[in-house]
Coordinates of C-alpha atoms and ligand atoms in Angstrom, one line a residue:
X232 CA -29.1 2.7 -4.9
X233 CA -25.7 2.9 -6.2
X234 CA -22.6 0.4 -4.7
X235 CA -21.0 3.4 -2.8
X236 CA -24.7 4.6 -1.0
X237 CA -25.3 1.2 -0.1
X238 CA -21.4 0.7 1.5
X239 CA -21.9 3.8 3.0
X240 CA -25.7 2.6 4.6
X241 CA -23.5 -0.3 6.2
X242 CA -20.7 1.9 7.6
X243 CA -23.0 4.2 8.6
X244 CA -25.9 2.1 10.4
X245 CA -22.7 -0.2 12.1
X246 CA -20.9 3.0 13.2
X247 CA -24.5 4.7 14.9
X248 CA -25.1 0.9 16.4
X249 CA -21.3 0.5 17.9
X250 CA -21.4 4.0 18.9
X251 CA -24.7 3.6 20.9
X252 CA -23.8 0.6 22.4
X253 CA -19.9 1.7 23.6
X254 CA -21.1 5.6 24.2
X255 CA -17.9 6.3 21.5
X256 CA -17.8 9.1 18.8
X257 CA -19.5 8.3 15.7
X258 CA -15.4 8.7 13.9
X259 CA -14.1 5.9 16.9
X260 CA -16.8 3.5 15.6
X261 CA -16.1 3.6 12.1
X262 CA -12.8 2.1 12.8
X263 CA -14.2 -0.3 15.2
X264 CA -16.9 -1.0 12.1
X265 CA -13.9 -1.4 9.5
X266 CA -12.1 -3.3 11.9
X267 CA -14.9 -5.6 12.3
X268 CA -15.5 -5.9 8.5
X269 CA -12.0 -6.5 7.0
X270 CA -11.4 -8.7 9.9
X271 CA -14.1 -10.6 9.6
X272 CA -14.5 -10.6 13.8
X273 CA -17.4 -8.4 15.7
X274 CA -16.2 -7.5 18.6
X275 CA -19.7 -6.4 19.9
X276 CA -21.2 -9.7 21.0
X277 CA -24.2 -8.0 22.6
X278 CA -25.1 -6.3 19.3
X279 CA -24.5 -9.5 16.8
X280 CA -27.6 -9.6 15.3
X281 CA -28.2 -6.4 14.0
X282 CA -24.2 -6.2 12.9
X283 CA -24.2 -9.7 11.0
X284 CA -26.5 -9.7 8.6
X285 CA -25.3 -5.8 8.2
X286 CA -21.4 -6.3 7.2
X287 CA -22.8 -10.0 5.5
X288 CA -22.9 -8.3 1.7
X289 CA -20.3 -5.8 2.0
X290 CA -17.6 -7.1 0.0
X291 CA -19.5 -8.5 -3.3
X292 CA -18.8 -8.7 -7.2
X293 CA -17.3 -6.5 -9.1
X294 CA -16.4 -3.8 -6.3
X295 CA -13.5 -1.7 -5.8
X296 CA -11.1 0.1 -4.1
X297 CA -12.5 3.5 -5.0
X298 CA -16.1 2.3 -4.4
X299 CA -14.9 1.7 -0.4
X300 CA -13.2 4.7 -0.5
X301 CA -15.7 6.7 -1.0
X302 CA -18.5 5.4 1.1
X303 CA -15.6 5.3 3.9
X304 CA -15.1 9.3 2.9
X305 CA -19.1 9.5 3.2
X306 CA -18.8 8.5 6.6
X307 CA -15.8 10.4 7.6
X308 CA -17.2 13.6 6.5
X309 CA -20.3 12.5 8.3
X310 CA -18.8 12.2 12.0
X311 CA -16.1 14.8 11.3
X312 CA -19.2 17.3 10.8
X313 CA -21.2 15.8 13.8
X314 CA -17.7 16.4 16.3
X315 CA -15.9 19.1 14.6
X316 CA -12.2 19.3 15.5
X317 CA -9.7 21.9 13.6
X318 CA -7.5 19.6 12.6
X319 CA -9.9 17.6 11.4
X320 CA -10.2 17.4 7.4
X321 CA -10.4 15.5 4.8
X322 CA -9.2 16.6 1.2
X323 CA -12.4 16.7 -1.1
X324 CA -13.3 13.8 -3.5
X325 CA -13.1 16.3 -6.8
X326 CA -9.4 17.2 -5.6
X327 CA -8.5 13.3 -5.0
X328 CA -9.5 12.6 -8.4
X329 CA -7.5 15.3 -9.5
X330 CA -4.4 14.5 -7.9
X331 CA -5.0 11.1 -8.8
X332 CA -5.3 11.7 -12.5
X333 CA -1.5 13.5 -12.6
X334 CA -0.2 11.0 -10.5
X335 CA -1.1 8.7 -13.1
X336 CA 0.6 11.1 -15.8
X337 CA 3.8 10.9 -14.2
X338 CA 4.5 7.5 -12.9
X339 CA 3.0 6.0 -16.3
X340 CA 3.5 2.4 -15.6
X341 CA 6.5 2.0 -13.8
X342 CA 6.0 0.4 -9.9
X343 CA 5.7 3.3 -7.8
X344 CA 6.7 4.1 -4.3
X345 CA 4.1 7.3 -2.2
X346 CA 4.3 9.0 0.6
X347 CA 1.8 11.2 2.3
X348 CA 3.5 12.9 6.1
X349 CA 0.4 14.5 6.8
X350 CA -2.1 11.8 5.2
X351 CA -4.8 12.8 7.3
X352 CA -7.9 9.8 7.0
X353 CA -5.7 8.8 3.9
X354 CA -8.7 9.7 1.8
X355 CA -6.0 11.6 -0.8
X356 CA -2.9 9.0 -0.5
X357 CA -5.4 5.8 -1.2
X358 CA -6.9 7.6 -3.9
X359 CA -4.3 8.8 -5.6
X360 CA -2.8 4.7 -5.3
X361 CA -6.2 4.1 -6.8
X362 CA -5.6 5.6 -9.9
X363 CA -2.0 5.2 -10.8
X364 CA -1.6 2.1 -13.3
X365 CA 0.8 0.0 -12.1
X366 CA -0.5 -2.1 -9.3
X367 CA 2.9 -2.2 -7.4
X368 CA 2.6 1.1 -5.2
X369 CA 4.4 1.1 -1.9
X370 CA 3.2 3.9 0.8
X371 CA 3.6 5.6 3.9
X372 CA 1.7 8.2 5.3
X373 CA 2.5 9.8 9.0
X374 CA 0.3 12.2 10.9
X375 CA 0.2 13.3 14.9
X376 CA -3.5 12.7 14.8
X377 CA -4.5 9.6 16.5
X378 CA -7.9 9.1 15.4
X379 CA -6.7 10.3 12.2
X380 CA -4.2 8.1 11.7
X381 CA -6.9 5.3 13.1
X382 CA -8.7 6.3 10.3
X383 CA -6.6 6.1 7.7
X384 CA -5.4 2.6 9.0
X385 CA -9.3 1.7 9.0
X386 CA -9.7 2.9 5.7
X387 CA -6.9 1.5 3.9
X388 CA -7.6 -2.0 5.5
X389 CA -10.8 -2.2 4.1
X390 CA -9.8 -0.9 0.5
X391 CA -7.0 -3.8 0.9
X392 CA -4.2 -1.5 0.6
X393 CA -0.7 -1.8 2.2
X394 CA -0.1 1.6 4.1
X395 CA 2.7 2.0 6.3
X396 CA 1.5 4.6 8.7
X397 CA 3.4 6.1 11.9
X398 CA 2.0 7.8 14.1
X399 CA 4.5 11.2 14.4
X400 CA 5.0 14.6 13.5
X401 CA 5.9 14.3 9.6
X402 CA 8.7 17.2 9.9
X403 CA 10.2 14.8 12.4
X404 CA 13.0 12.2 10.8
X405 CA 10.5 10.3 8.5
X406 CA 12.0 6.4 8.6
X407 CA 11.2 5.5 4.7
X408 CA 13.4 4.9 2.0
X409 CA 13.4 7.8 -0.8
X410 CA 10.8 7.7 -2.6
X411 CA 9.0 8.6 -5.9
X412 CA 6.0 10.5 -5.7
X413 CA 5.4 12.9 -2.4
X414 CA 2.1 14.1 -2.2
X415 CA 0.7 15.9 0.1
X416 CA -2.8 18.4 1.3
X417 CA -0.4 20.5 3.2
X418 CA -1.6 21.9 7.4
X419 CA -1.1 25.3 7.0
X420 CA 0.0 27.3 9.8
X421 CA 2.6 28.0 12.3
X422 CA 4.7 25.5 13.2
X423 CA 5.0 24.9 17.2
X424 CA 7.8 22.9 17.7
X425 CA 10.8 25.5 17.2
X426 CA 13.5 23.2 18.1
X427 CA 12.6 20.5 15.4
X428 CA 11.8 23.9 12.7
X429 CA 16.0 24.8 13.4
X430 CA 16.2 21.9 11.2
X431 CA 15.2 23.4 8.4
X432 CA 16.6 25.9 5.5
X433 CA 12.6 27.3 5.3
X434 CA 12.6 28.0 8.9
X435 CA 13.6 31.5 8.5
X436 CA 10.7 32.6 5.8
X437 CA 8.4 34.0 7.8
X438 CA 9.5 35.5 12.2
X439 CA 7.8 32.5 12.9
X440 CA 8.1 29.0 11.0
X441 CA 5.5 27.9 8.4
X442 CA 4.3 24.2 8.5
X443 CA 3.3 24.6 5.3
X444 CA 6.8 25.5 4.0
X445 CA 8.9 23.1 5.9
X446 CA 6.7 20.2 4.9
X447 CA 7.3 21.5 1.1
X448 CA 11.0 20.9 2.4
X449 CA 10.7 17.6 4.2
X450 CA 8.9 16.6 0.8
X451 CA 12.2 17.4 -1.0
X452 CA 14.4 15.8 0.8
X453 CA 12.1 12.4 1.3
X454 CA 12.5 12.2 -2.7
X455 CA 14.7 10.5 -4.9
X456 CA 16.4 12.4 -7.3
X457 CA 14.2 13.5 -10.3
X458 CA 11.3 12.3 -8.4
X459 CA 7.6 14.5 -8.1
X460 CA 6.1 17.1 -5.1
X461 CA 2.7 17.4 -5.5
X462 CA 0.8 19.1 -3.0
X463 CA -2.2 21.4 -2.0
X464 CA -0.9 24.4 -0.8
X465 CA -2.3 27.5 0.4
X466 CA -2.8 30.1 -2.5
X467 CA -0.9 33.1 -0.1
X468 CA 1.9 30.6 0.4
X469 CA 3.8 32.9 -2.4
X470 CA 2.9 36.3 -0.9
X471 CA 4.8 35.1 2.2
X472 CA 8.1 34.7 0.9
X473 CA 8.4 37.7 1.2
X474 CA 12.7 38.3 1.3
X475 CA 12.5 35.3 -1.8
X476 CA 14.0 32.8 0.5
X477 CA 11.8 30.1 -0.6
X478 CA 11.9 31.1 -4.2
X479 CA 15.7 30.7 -4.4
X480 CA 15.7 27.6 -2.4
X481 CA 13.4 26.0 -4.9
X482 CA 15.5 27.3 -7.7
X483 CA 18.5 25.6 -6.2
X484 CA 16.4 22.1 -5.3
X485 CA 14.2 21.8 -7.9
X486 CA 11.8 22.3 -11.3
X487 CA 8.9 23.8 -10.8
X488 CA 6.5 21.9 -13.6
X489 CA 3.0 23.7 -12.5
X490 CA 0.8 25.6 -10.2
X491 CA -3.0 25.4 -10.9
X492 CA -4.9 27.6 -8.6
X493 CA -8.4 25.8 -7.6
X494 CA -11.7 27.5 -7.9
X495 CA -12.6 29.5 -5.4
X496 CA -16.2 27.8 -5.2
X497 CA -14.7 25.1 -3.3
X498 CA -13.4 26.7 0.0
X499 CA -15.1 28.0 2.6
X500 CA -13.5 31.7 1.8
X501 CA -10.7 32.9 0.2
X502 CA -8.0 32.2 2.9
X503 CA -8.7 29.3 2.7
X504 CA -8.5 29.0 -0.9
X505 CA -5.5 26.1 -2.4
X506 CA -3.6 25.6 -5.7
X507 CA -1.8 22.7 -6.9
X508 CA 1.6 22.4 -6.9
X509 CA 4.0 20.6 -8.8
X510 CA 7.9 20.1 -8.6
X511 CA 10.5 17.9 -10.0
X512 CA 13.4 17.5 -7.7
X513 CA 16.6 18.1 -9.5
X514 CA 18.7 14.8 -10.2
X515 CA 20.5 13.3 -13.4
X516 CA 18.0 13.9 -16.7
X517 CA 15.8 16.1 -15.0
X518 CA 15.0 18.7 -17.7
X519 CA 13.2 22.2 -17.4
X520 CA 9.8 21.7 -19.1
X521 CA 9.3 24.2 -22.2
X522 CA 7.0 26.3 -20.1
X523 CA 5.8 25.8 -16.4
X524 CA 2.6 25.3 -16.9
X525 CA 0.6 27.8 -14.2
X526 CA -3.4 27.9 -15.1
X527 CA -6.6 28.9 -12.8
X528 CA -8.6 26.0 -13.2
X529 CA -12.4 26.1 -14.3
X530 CA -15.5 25.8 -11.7
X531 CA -15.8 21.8 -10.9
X532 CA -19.5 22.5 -12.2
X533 CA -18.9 23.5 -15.4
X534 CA -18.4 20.4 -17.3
X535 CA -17.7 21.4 -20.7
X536 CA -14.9 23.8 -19.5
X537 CA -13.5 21.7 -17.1
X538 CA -13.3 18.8 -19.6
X539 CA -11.5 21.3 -22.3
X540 CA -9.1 22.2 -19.2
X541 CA -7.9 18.2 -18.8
X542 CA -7.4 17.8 -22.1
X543 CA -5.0 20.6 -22.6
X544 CA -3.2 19.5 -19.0
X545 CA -3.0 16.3 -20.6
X546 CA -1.6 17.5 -23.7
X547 CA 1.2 19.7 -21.7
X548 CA 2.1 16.5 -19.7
X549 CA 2.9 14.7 -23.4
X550 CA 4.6 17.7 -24.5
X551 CA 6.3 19.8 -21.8
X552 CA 9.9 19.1 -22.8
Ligands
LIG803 N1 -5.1 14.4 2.9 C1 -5.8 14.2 4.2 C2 -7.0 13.3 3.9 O1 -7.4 13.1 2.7 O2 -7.7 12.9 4.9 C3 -6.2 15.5 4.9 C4 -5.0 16.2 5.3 S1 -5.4 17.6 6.4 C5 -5.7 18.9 5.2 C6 -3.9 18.0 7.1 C7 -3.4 17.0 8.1 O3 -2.2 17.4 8.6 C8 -4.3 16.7 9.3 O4 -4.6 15.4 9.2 C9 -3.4 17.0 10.5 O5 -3.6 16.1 11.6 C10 -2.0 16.8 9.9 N2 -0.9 17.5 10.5 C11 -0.8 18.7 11.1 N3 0.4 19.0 11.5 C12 1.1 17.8 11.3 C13 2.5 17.4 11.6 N4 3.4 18.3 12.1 N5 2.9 16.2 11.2 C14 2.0 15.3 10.6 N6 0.7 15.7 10.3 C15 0.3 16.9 10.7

């Protein structure tokens, strides 16, 4: 059994025993069960036994951050599929690693400062810390879901990683300093809270506001100058913007560096489908690379392809100016 099955055995047989005993959702007692773990307390004296000897190998030699993430996503997925919610998901593994592997191309190995204001379980936001180099990364991640956001304090507790989460509506005044690197698996949709939208220049791309392109917005304007967007967004985000309001305010804002469309093989239909998404925001020394650099990408599956396709995003990332 590899490290992460056997992680996610504990997580998994802990969650099922807390959630039998409290008569809690399966997604409630993973937090309780990463609670219990990282704090090295269980809570459920009458179950002691059976949790013990459970969490008593958990942390061992040689394991890392990525190894609990992804028994912790295991899980996730797991109870999110047993109680499904729509708000409820979590950005796949392949697309983390993804994400992760340009994050790492542009903050090279400079200190590093992240946010995420929809981070969701913080499956994408730890990951991404996971993989860039330098080891001082400071993060904040905000989302209005409260088991959610329970997650994502669960999860990044147990992968020993400093998150500073609030609880709020990210297209609400974010409290965090500027920062370098805003990443984001955008909600896609239309945005509720009209009063809060007035706020914003993207307000008036669609009759109604678009989440989707006021948290491109916030993203801006949480950045430094000449530091990254990189997001999920949704593939018809372009087809909306429809009177080019979103397209000038880009031009006026920022670089656009790339947009790589996702295969389709890995949404549940074509709605649903996402591209990455890649900005500079403008600021002193921020040059226009030589060519954006806008790709489909090659089914996940196909190995050879896929590693010919990182190798030449790798090579535009050396030589894009
Ligand atoms: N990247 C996350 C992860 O790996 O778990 C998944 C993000 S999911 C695609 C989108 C998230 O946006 C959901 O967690 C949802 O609760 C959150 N969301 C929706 N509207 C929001 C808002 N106005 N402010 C903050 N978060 C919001």
């Amino acid at each position: 059994m590899s490290t992460v099955s056997e992680l996610f055995s504990v997580l998994d047989q802990s969650s099922i025993l807390i959630k039998k005993l409290r008569g809690m959702d399966y997604l409630e007692a993973l937090c309780e069960t990463a609670e219990n773990i990282y704090n090295d307390v269980i809570k459920e004296n009458e179950i002691r036994d059976k949790l013990e000897p459970l969490y008593a190998n958990f942390f061992r030699e040689g394991l890392t951050a990525e190894d609990i993430r992804r028994a912790f996503q295991l899980a996730a997925l797991k109870g999110m599929k047993k109680s499904p919610h729509p708000n409820h998901e979590i950005t796949p593994d392949s697309i983390v690693l993804l994400l992760g592997h340009i994050a790492s191309l542009l903050t090279g190995d400079d200190p590093v400062s992240i946010l995420d204001p929809a981070v969701g379980t913080g499956n994408l936001l730890t990951g991404i810390m996971n993989q860039v180099k330098n080891n001082q990364v400071t993060a904040c991640g905000a989302d209005t879901d409260d088991l959610l956001i329970k997650l994502a304090y669960a999860n990044s507790n147990l992968q020993q990683k400093e998150v500073h989460l609030f609880h709020q509506d990210g297209l609400k005044p974010l409290f965090v300093e500027p920062c370098d690197l805003v990443v984001c698996d955008v909600p896609v949709g239309i945005y509720p809270d009209e009063r809060t939208a007035k706020a914003y220049e993207l307000s008036d791309v669609g009759e109604k506001a678009y989440t989707h392109f006021l948290f491109i917005e916030q993203g801006l304007k949480s950045l430094k100058n000449s530091g990254y967007l990189l997001y999920l967004i949704p593939n018809r985000l372009f087809a909306e913007d429809r009177d080019h309001h979103f397209h000038q305010f880009i031009q006026d804002k920022a670089v656009i560096l790339a947009l790589l469309q996702l295969p389709l093989s890995l949404f549940k239909n074509r709605a649903a489908a996402k591209s990455v998404f890649l900005l500079q925001k403008k600021g002193e020394g921020v040059k226009m690379p030589k060519q954006a650099l806008l790709a489909e990408m090659p089914q996940f599956s196909d190995e050879q392809e896929l590693r010919r396709f990182m190798l030449s995003l790798d090579d535009w990332f050396k030589h894009r100016l």
